Structure formats: structure tokens, C-alpha cells
GROMACS .gro file of C-alpha atoms in nm:
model
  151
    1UNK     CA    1  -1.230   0.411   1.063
    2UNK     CA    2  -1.151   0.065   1.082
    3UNK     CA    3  -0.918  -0.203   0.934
    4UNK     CA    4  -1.089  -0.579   0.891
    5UNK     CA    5  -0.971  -0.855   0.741
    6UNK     CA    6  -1.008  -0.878   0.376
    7UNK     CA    7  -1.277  -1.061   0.245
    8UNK     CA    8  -1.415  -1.177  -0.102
    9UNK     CA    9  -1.646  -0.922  -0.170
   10UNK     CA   10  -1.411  -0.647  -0.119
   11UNK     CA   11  -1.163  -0.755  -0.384
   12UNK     CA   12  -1.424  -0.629  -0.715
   13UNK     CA   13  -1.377  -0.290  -0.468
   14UNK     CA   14  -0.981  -0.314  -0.464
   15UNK     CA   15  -0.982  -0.409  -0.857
   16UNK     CA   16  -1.150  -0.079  -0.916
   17UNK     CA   17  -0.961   0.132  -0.721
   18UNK     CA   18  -0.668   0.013  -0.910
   19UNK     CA   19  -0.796   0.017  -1.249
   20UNK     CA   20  -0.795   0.445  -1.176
   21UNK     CA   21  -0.549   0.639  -1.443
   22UNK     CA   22  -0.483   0.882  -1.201
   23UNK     CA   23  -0.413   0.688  -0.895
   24UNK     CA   24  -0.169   0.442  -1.119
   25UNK     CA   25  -0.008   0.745  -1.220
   26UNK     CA   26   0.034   0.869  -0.902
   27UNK     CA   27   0.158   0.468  -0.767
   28UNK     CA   28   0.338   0.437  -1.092
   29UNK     CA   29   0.156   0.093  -1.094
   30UNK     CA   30   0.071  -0.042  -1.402
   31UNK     CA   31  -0.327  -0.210  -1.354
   32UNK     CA   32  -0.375  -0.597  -1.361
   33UNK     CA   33  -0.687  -0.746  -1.566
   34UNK     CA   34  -0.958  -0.873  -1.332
   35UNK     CA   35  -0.858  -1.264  -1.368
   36UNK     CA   36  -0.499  -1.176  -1.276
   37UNK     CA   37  -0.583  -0.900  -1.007
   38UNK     CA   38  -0.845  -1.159  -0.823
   39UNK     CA   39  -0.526  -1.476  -0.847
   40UNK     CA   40  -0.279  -1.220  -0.732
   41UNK     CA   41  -0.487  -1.106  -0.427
   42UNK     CA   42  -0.579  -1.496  -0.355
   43UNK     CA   43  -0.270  -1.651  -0.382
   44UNK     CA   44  -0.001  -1.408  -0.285
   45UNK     CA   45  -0.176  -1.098  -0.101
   46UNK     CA   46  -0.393  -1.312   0.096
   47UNK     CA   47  -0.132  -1.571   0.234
   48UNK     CA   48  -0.079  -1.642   0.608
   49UNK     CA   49   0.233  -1.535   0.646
   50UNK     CA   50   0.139  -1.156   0.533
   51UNK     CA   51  -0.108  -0.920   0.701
   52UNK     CA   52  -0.384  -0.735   0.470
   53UNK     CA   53  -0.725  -0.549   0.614
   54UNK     CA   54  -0.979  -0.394   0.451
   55UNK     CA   55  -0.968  -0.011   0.576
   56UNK     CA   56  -1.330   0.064   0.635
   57UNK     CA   57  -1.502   0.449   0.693
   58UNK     CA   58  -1.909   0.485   0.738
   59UNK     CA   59  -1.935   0.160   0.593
   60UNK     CA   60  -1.764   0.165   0.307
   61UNK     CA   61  -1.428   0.001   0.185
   62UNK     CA   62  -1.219   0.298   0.109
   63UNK     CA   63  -0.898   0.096   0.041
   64UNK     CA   64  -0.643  -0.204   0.151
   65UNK     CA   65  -0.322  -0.184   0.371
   66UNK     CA   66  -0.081  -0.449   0.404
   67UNK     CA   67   0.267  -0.572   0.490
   68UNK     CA   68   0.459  -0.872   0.304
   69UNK     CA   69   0.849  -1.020   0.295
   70UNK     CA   70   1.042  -0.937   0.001
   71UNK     CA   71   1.425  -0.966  -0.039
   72UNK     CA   72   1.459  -0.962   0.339
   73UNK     CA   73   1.269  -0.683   0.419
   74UNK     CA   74   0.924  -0.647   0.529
   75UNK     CA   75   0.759  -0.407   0.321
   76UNK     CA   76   0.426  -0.227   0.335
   77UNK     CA   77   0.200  -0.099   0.069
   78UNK     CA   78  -0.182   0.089   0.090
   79UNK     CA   79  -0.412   0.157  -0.157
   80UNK     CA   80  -0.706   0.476  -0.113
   81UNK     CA   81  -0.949   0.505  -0.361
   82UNK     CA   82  -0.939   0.829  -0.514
   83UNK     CA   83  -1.284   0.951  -0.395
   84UNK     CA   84  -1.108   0.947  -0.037
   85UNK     CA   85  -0.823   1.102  -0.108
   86UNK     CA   86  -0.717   1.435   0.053
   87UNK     CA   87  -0.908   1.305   0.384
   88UNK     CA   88  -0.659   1.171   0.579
   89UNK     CA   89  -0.761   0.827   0.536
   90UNK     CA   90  -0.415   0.698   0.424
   91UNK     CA   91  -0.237   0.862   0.762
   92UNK     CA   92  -0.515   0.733   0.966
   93UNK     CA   93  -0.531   0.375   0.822
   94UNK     CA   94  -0.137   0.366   0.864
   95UNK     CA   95  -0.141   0.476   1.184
   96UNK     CA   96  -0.375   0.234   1.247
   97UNK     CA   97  -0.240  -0.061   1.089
   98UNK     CA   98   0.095   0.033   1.282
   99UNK     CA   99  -0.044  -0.111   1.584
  100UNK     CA  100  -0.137  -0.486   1.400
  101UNK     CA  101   0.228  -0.546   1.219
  102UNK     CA  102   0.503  -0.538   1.488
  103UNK     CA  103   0.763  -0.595   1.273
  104UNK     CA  104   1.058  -0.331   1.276
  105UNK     CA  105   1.208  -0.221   1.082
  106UNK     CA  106   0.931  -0.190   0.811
  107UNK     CA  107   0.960  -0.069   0.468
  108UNK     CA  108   0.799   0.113   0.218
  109UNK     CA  109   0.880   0.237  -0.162
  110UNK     CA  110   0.738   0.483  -0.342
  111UNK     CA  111   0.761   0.676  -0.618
  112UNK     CA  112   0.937   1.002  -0.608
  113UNK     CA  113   0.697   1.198  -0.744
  114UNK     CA  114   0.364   1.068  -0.513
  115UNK     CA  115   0.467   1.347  -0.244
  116UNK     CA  116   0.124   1.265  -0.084
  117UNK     CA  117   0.244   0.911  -0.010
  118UNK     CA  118   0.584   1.003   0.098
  119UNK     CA  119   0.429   1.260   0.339
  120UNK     CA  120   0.148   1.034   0.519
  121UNK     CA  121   0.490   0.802   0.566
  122UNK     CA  122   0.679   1.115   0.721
  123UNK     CA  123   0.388   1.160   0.924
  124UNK     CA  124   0.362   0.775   1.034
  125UNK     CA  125   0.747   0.814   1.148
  126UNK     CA  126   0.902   0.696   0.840
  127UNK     CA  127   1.213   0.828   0.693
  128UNK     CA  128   1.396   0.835   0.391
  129UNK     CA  129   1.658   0.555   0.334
  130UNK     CA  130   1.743   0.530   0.004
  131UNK     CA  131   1.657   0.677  -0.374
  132UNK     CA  132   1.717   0.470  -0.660
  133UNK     CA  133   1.827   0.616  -0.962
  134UNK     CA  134   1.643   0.790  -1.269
  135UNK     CA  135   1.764   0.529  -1.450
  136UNK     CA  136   1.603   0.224  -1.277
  137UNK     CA  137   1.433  -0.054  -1.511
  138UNK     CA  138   1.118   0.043  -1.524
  139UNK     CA  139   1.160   0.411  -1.581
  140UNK     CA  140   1.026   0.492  -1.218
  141UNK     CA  141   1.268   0.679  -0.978
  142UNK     CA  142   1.153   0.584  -0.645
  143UNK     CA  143   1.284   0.605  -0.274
  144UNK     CA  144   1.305   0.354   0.002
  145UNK     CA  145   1.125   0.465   0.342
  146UNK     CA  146   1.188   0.305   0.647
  147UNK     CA  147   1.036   0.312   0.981
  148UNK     CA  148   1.310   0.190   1.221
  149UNK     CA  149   1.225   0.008   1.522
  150UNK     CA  150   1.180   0.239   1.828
  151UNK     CA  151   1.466   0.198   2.147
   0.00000   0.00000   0.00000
């Protein structure tokens, strides 16, 4: 496995991988059209001050990983198409990607019910912080992980 930096051509990969019923379900992500999936990636995935790679296995783009600002907390996300999942891909790539953002604490949310995410974050050192309620805006109970900063 590797993680590259994101390039053009693997954005029509990342659109498809998130255009998936089941993975969305599992993300409790709702899809973007391809116009406003390809603007999102260029102008707010793809800027400077964030850190995205490509994660890479044979030769083939298998999924993204990346870490962004939001509210004062840096947050990561990843993204495994479904043909890869149940590999270990997601563990590996964090692991991985671990090493390239420094930034502690980092932060992760996901939704309660994608146990496979929440556990490849348990794995990675990440622990629960926080669970929003049932009743949260969109309908989606989630849970803040954290992965504190080591002493």
C-alpha cells in the first residue's frame, strides 16, 4: 500500500466510490452530483492548508484519506471503495497516513452505526469522546473519536 498525493485522474475514481448506496449508508453521506463532487474536491479538499493522498494497493486507487480544520479541530475522514472493504485497507491506510499529519489531537466522526469505521479508529488509537444525540439535525446519531496526542 501506498498513500500519494491526489491527482486529477483519481477524482472520476473517488466520485464513484461515493456514488455507492451501500457505502453512503454505511457513511450516512448523502452523494454529490459529479459537477459539485469535482468543485468540492478542487476547491476545498484539495487546498494547501489540508492534507489528502490517494491510498494506492497493486496499482489501483482503492480510496482517499485526509485531514482538514473545522470549528477548531482538525478532523480526519477516509473513503474505501467497497470492493476493498473487509481487507484491512482502511486500518492500514490510517495507520499509514498517521505518520504524514502530525497534528494532535486529531478528530474523527462517525456514524454510530458504521462499527467497521469506529473499529479501524479503535485500532489506530482513537477513542471515544463524545456521542451526539438521536435527535441531531440530520437524523444521524454519530460519535466524536479522538486520537489524543501521545506524552
Amino acid at each position: 500500500m501506498i498513500l500519494r498525493d491526489v491527482t486529477d485522474a483519481d477524482l472520476p475514481i473517488f466520485f464513484e466510490h461515493q456514488r455507492d448506496p451501500d457505502a453512503l449508508r454505511m457513511a450516512a453521506f448523502s452523494s454529490r452530483e459529479r459537477d459539485a463532487f469535482m468543485a468540492h474536491w478542487r476547491t476545498n479538499v484539495l487546498r494547501p492548508e489540508n492534507v489528502s493522498r490517494t491510498i494506492v494497493m497493486g496499482g489501483a486507487v482503492v480510496g482517499n484519506i485526509g485531514s482538514w480544520s473545522q470549528e477548531g479541530m482538525r478532523l480526519i475522514g477516509y473513503w474505501i471503495g467497497r470492493e476493498h472493504w473487509g481487507k484491512g485497507v482502511a486500518t492500514r491506510a490510517l495507520a499509514e497516513f498517521l505518520l504524514v499529519e502530525p497534528t494532535r489531537p486529531l478528530h474523527a466522526w462517525v456514524a454510530l452505526h458504521n462499527l467497521a469505521s469506529i473499529r479501524v479508529l479503535e485500532k489506530c488509537g482513537f477513542r471515544a469522546l463524545l456521542e451526539e444525540s438521536p435527535e441531531h439535525p440530520d437524523g444521524v446519531a454519530e460519535v466524536l473519536m479522538r486520537l489524543a496526542p501521545t506524552e
